[in-house]
Coordinates of C-alpha atoms in Angstrom, one line a residue:
Chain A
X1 CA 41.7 51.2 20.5
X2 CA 45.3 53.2 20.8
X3 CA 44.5 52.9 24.8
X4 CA 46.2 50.7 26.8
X5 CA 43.8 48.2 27.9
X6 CA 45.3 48.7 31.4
X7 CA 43.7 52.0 31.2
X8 CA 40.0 50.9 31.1
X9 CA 40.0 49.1 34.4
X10 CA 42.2 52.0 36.1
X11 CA 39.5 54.3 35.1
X12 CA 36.4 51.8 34.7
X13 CA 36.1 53.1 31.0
X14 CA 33.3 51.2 29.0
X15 CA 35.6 48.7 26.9
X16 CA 35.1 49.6 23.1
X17 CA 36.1 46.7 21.8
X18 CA 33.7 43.8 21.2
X19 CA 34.1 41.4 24.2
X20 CA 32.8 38.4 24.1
X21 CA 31.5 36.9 27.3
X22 CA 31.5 32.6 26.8
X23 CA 30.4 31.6 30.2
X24 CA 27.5 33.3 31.8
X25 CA 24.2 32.2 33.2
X26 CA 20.5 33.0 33.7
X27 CA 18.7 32.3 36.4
X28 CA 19.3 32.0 40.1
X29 CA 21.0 29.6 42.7
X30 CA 19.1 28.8 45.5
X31 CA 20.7 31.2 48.3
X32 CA 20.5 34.2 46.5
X33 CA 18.3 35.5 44.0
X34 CA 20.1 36.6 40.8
X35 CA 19.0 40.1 39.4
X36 CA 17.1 39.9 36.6
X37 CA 17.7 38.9 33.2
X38 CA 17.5 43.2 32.1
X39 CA 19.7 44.0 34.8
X40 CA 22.0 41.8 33.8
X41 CA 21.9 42.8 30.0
X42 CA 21.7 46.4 31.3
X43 CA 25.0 45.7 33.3
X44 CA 26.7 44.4 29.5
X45 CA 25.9 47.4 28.1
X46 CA 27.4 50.0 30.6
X47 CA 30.7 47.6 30.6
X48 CA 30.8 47.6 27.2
X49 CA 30.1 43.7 26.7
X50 CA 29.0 42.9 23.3
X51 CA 28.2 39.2 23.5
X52 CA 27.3 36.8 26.1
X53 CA 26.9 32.8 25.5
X54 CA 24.3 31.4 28.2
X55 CA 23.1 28.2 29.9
X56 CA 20.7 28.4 32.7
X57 CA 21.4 27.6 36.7
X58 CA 18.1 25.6 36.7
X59 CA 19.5 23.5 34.2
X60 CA 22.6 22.6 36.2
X61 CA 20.5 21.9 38.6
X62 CA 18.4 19.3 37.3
X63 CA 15.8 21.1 34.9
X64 CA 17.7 20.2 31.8
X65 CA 14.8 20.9 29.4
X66 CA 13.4 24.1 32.0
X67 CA 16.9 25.7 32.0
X68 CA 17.1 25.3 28.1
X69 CA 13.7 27.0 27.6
X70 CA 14.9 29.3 29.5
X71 CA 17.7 29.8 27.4
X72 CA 15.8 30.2 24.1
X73 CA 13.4 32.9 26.4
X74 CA 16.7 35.2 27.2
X75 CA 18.0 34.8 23.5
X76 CA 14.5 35.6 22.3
X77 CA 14.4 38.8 24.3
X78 CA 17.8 40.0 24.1
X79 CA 18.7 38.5 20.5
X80 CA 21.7 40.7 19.5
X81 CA 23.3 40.5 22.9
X82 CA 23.0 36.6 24.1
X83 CA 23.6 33.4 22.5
X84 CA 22.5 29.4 24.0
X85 CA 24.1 26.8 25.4
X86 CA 22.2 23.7 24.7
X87 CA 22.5 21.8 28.4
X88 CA 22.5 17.9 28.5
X89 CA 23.7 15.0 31.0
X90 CA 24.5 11.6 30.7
X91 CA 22.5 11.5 34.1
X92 CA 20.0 11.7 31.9
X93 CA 20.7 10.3 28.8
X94 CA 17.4 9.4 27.3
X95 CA 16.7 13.3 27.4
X96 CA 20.1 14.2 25.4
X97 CA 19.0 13.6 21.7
X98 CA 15.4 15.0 22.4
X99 CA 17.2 18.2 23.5
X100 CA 19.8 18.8 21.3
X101 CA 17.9 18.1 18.4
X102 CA 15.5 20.6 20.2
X103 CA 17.9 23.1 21.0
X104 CA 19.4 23.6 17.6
X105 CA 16.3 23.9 15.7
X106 CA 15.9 27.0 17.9
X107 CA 18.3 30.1 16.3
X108 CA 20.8 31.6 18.4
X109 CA 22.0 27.9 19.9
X110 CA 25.3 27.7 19.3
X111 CA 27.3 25.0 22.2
X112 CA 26.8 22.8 24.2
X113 CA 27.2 22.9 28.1
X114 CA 27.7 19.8 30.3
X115 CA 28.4 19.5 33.5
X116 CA 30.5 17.4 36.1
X117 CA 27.4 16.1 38.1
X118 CA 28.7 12.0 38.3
X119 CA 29.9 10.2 35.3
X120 CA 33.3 11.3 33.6
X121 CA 33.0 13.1 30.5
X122 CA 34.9 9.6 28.8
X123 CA 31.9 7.8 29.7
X124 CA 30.6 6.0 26.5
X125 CA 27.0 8.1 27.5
X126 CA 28.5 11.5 25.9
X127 CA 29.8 9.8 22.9
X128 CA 26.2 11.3 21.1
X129 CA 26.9 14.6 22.3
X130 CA 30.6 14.8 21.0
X131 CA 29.7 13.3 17.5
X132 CA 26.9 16.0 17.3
X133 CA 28.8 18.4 18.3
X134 CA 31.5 17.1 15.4
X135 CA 28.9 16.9 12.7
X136 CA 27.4 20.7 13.3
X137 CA 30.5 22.2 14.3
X138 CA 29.5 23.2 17.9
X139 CA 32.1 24.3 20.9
X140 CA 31.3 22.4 24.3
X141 CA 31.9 23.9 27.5
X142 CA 32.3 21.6 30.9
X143 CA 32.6 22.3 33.8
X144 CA 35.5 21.3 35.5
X145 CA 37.3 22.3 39.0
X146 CA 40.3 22.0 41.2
X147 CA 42.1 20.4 38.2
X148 CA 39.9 17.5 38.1
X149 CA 38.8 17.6 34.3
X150 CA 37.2 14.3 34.8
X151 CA 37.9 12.8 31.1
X152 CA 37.2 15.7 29.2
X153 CA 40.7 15.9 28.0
X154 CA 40.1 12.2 27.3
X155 CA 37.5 13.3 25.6
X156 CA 38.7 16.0 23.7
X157 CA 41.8 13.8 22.6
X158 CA 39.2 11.3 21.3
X159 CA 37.6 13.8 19.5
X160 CA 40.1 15.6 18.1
X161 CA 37.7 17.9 15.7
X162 CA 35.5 19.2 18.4
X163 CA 37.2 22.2 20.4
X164 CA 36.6 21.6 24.0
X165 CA 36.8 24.6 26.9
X166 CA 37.3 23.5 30.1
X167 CA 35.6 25.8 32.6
X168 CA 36.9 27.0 35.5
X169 CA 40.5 26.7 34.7
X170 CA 43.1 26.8 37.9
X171 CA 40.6 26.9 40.0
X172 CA 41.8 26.2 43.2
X173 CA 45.1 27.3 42.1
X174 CA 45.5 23.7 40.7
X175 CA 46.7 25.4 37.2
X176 CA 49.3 22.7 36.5
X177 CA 46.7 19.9 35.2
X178 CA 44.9 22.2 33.1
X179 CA 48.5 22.9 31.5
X180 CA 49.6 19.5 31.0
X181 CA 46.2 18.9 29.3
X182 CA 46.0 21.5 27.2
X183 CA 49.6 20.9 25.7
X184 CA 48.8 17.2 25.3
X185 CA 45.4 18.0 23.7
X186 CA 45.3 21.0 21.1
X187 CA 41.7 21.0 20.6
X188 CA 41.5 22.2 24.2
X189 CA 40.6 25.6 25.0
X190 CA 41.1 26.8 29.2
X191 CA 37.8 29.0 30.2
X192 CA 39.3 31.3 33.0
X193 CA 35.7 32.1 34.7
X194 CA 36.8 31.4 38.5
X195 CA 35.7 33.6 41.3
X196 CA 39.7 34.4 42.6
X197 CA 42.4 36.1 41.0
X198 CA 45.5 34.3 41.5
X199 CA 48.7 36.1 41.4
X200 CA 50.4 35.4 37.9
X201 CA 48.1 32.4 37.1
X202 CA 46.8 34.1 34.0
X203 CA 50.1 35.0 32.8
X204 CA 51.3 31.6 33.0
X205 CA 48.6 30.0 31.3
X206 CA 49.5 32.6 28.5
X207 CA 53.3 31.8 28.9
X208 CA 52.6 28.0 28.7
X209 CA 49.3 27.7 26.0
X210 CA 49.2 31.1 24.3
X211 CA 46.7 33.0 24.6
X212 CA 45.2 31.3 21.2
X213 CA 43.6 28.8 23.3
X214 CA 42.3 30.8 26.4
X215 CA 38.8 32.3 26.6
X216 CA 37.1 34.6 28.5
X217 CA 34.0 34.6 30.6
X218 CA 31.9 36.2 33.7
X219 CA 30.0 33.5 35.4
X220 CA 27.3 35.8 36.0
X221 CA 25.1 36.2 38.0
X222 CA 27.5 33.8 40.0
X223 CA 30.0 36.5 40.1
X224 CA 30.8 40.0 39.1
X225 CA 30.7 40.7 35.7
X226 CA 33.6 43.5 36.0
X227 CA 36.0 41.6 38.4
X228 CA 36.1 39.4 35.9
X229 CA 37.2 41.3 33.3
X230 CA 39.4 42.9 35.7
X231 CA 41.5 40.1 35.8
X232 CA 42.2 40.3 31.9
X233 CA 42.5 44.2 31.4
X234 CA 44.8 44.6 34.6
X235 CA 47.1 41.2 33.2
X236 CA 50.5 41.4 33.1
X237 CA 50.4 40.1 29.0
X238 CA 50.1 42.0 25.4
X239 CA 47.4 43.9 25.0
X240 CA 47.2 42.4 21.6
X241 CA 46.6 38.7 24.1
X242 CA 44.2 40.4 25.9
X243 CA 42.3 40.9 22.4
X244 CA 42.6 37.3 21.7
X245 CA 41.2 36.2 25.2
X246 CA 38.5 38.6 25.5
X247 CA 36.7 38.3 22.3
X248 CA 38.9 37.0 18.9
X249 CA 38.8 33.5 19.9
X250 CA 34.9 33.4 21.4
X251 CA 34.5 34.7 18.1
X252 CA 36.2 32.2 15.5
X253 CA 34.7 29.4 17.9
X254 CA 31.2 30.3 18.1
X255 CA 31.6 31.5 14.5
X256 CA 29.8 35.0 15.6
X257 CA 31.0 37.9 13.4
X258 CA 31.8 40.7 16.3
X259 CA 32.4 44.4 16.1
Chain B
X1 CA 41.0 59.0 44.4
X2 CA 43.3 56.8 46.4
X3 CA 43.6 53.2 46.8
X4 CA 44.5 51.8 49.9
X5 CA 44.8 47.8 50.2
X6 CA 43.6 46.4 53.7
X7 CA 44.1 43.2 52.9
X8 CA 47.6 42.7 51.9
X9 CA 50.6 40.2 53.5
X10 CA 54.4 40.1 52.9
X11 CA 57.1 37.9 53.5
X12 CA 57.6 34.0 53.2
X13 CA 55.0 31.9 54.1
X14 CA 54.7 27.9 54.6
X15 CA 53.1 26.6 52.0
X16 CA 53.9 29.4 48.9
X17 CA 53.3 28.5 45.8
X18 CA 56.3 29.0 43.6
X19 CA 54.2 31.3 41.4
X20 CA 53.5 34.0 44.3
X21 CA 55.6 36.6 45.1
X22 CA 56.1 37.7 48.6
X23 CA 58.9 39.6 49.0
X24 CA 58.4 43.1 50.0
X25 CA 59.9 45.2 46.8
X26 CA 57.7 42.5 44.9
X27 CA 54.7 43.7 46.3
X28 CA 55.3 47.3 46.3
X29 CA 55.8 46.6 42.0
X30 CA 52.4 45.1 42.1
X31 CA 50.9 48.0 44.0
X32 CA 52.4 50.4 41.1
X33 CA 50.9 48.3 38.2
X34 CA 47.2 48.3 39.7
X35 CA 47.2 51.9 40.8
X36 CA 47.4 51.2 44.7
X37 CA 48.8 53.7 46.7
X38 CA 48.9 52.1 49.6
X39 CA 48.3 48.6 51.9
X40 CA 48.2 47.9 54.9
X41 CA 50.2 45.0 55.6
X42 CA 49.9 42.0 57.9
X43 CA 53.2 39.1 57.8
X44 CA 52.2 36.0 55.4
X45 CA 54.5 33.7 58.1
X46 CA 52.1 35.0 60.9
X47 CA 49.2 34.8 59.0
X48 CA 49.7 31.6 58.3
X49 CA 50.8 29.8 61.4
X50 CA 54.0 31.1 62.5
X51 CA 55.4 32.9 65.1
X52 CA 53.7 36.0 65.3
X53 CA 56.1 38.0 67.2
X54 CA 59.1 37.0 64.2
X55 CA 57.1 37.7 61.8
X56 CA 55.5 41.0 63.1
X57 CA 59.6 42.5 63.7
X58 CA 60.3 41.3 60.0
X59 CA 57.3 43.3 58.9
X60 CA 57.9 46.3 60.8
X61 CA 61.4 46.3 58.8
X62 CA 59.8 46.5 55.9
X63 CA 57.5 48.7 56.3
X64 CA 60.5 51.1 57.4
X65 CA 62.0 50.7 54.0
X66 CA 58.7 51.3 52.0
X67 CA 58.8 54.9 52.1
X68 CA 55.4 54.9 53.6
X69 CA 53.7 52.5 51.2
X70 CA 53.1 50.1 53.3
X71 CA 51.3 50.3 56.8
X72 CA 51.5 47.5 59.7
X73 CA 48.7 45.8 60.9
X74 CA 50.6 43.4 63.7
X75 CA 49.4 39.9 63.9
X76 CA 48.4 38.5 67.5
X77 CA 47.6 34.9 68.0
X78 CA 46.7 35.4 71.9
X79 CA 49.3 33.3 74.2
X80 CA 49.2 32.5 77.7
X81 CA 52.7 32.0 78.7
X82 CA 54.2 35.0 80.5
X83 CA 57.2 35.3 78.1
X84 CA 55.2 36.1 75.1
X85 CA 54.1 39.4 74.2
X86 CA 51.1 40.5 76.5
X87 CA 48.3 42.9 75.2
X88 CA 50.1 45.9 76.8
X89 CA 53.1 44.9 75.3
X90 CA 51.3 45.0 71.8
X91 CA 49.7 48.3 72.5
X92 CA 53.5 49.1 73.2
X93 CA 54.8 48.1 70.1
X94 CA 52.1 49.3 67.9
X95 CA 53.1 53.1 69.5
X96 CA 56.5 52.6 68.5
X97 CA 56.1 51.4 64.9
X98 CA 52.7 53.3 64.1
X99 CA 50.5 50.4 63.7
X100 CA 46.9 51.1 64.2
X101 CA 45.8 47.6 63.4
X102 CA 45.5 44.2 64.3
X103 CA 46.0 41.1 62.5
X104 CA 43.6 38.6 64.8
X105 CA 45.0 35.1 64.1
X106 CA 43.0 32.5 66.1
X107 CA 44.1 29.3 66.9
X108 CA 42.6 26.0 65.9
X109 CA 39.5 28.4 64.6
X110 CA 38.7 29.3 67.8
X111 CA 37.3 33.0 67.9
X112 CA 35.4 32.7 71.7
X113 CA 34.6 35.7 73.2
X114 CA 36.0 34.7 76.4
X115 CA 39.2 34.0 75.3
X116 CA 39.5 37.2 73.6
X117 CA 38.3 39.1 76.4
X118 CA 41.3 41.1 77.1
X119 CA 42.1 42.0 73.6
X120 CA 38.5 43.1 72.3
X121 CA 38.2 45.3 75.2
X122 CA 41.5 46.7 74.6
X123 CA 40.9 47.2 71.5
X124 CA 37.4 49.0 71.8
X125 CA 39.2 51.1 74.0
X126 CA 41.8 52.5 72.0
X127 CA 39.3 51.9 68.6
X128 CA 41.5 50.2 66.9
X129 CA 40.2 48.1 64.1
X130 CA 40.7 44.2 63.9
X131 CA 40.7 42.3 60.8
X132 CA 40.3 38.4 60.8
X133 CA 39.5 35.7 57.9
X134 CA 37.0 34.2 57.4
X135 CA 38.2 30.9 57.2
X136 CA 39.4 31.4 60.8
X137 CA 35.5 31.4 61.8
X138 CA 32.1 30.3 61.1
X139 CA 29.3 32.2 61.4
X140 CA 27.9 31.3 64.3
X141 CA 31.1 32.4 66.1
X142 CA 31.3 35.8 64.6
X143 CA 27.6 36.4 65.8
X144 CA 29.1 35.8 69.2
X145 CA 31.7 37.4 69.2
X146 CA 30.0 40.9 67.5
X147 CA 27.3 40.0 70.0
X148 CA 30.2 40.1 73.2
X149 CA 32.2 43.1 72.0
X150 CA 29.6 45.3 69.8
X151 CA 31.8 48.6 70.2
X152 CA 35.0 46.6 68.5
X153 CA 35.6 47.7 65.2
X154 CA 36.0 45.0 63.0
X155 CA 37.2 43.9 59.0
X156 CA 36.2 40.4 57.7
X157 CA 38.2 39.4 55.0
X158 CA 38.2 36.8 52.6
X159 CA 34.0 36.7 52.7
X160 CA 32.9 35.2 49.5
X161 CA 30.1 35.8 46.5
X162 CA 28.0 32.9 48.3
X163 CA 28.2 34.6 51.6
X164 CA 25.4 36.9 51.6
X165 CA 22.6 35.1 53.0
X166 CA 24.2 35.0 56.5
X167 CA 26.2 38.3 56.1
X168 CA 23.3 40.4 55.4
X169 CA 21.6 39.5 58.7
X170 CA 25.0 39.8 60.6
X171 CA 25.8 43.3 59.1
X172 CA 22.2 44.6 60.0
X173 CA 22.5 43.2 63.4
X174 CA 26.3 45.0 64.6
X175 CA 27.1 48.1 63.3
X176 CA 30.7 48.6 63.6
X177 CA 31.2 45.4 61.4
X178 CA 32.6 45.7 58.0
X179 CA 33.3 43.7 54.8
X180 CA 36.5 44.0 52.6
X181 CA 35.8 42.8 49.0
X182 CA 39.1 40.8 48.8
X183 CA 39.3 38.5 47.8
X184 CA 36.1 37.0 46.8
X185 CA 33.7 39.1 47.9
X186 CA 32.2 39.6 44.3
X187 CA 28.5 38.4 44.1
X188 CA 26.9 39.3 41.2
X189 CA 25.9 43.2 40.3
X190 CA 28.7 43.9 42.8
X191 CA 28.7 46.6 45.3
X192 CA 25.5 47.8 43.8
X193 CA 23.4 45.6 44.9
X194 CA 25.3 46.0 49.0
X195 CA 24.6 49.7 48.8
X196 CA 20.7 48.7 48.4
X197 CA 21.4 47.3 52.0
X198 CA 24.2 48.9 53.3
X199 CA 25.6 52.6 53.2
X200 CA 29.3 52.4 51.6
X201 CA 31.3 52.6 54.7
X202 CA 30.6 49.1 55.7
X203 CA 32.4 48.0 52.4
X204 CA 36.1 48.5 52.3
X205 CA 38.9 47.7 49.8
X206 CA 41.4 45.1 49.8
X207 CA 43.0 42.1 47.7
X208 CA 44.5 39.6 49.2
X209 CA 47.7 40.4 47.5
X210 CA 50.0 38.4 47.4
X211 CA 47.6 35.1 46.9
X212 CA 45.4 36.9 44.8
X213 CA 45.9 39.7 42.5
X214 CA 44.2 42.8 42.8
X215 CA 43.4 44.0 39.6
X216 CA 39.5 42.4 39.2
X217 CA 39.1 44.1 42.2
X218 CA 39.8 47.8 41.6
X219 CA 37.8 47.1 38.1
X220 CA 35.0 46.0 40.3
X221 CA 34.9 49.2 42.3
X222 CA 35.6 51.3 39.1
X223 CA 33.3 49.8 36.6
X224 CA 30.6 49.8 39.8
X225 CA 27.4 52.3 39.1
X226 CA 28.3 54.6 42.2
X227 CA 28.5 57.8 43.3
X228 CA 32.3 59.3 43.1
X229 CA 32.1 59.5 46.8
X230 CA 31.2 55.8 47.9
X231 CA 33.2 54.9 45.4
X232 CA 36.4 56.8 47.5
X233 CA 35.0 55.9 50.4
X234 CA 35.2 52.2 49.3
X235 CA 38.5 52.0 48.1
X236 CA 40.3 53.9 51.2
X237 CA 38.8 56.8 52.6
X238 CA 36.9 54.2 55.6
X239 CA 39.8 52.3 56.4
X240 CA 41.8 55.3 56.6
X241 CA 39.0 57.0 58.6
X242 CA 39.0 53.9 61.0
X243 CA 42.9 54.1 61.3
X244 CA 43.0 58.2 61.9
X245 CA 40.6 57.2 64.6
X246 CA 42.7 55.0 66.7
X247 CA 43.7 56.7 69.7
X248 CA 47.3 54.9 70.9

């Protein structure tokens, strides 16, 4: 690991270090078909990515129980490479107790994923899913965009044991929100899965939150796997906060022992 | 294998975020730290509303003083009043500074054929490529206008990982059409999947520097399971191909 971490993505060197991807998916959105599940897993390996943490597109679509099975399918298959989101919505809230409790008597569950789809994540319908995720000690990703967290930094705050990573994080080079929240709120994390790669953004999150509380993830098959990573190895930071962000603090969250 | 960015702008702009850089010794840092040996450079102020013919002498200055790391692709936002620049008179000045480009800038999102008349056929004639953004079109336009001037060489830039559903068809359909990767142009299993459809030099390299930073990108096309030549090919050796190929 004497390598610059620069060096990888100048030469497209497999990482050998034990990143850990926090936000991917299975399955496929409806105008193009996803590759499959072992291309995908294939496409880890040759990068050089140890771990991924999945929820499913169907879910996020509507399926909540279908995208979950599909989860616990993927983590069944590929069981030392992927780890489960458990998906739930206060659109549907009678379903969010039948599936967590589901979910986690399933190995290999280890979040939970929600999902901006109508009522803020302050809405007294997620209070069940913040207390379990308090009493088993479970990270829980949302997804968030254009610095519209939509309570979960309310959320967060009222929860103050739970960590909390907000996906998507300056997306729409709207970066300032997600700062203002995360130094108000210190049990919130910024996920910096977004599709563009804006000039210095990452550096200034790391300047302004430390790169203790700033995760990394892909967003496949939304995006590409390696232009994600990209954006880390090629950062203008330490290569000792590029370790932190790509795998140490996926690691301490999801409790996953890595290397 | 060298790196050259087709989709790069300098200078001041209108609504800059205070986080961007823009001037043109700025740029030429970031170029060093991702391994980019060159871009071809269009003017942010053009780009993005402003007087093309200001900002087009500001970035031939610059691209005087870059010691040949940076390469001019002039804006043109067509005008009709007779003291603006005319299409000879572009073909004039991209002699005399060595562009080989054009930035196409169209007002009010209005890329029609017979507006452009006069410039697309000028610029089949000479082959000289012609980049615009996708954001400055729609579809539907684009088909038009590859479906008026099929012999015009053109980069799209700023296509996205959601794109591909109307690309694909549009790609298959006009040949001398091409895709540069920045800055979004990352759908999932990245160039691989295009060269399933596509030969490599329909895919060409860029960032979108200074807006967006370029180093996902050259991880994209280095990480990518590709031959040694598409890969080169990819990251400059078309757009320099198209560029040697211009006949001012």
């Amino acid at each position: 690991m004497t390598r610059p971490l620069i060096e990888y993505g100048r030469q497209g060197i497999p990482v050998d270090f034990p990143v850990f991807d926090m936000h991917m998916h299975v399955g496929s959105f409806g105008t193009s078909k996803s590759p499959d599940l072992s291309v995908q897993v294939a496409e880890m390996e040759r990068i050089g990515i140890q771990w991924a943490a999945i929820s499913a597109v169907e879910g996020l679509y509507g399926d909540i129980p279908g995208g979950n099975d599909l989860v616990a399918d993927a983590m069944r298959r590929y069981p030392n490479r992927l780890i489960g989101y458990c998906h739930v919505s206060a659109q549907y809230p009678d379903l969010i107790a039948r599936e967590l409790e589901r979910c986690f008597s399933i190995p290999g569950f280890k979040g939970i994923k929600v999902y901006q789809t109508g009522t803020d994540y302050d809405h007294p319908l997620y209070d069940p899913v913040w207390e379990f995720a308090r009493s088993r000690c479970l990270p829980v990703l949302a997804h968030t965009w254009g610095g519209n967290l939509t309570g979960f930094d309310r959320a967060a705050a009222r929860f103050p044991d739970v960590v909390f990573m907000a996906a998507h994080s300056g997306s729409g080079f709207v970066y300032q929100p997600y700062i203002d929240a995360a130094k108000k709120t210190l049990n919130l994390y910024l996920d910096l899965t977004y599709s563009r790669e804006h000039t210095n953004m990452i550096e200034q999150f790391v300047t302004e939150i430390g790169a203790d509380r700033i995760v990394w993830g892909s967003d496949v098959p939304t995006f590409s796997m390696s232009q994600q990573l990209g954006k880390i190895l090629f950062a203008r930071i330490s290569d000792d906060d590029k370790h932190q962000i790509l795998y140490r603090n996926a690691a301490r969250l999801f409790h996953v022992k890595v290397g | 294998m060298k790196f050259l960015d087709a989709f790069c702008g300098i200078g001041p702009w209108m609504h800059r975020d205070r986080l961007l850089p823009y001037q043109p010794h700025e740029i030429l840092g970031l170029l060093d730290h991702f391994g980019i040996d060159q871009a071809l450079v269009h003017s942010n102020f053009s780009a993005d509303g402003g007087n093309a013919e200001w900002g087009n002498e500001r970035l031939i200055d610059a691209c005087n003083q870059s010691g040949g790391r940076f390469l001019p692709c002039l804006s043109l936002r067509p005008n009709p009043h007779r003291d603006e620049c005319t299409m000879d008179g572009y073909l004039d000045l991209m002699r005399s500074c060595g562009s080989r480009s054009l930035w196409l800038v169209p007002s009010n999102l209005a890329l029609w054929p017979w507006f452009f008349e006069d410039v697309a056929n000028a610029c089949i004639r000479h082959r000289i490529p012609v980049f615009f953004h996708r954001d400055m079109t729609n579809p539907e336009q684009l088909h038009q206008f590859c479906q008026a001037f099929p012999g015009l060489r053109i980069v799209l830039v700023g296509v996205g990982y959601g794109d591909d559903w109307w690309l694909y068809p549009l790609l298959r359909r006009f040949e001398n059409l091409h895709v540069c990767l920045g800055h979004f142009y990352i759908p999932s299993h990245g160039p691989m999947r295009f060269l399933d459809h596509f030969k490599a030099n329909r895919l060409i390299f860029g960032s979108g520097l200074p807006h967006f930073s370029p180093g996902g990108m050259v991880a994209h096309l280095m990480y990518a399971d590709i031959s040694g030549a598409d890969r080169a090919l990819i990251a400059g050796n078309t757009m320099e191909h198209l560029l040697n190929e211009v006949t001012l």
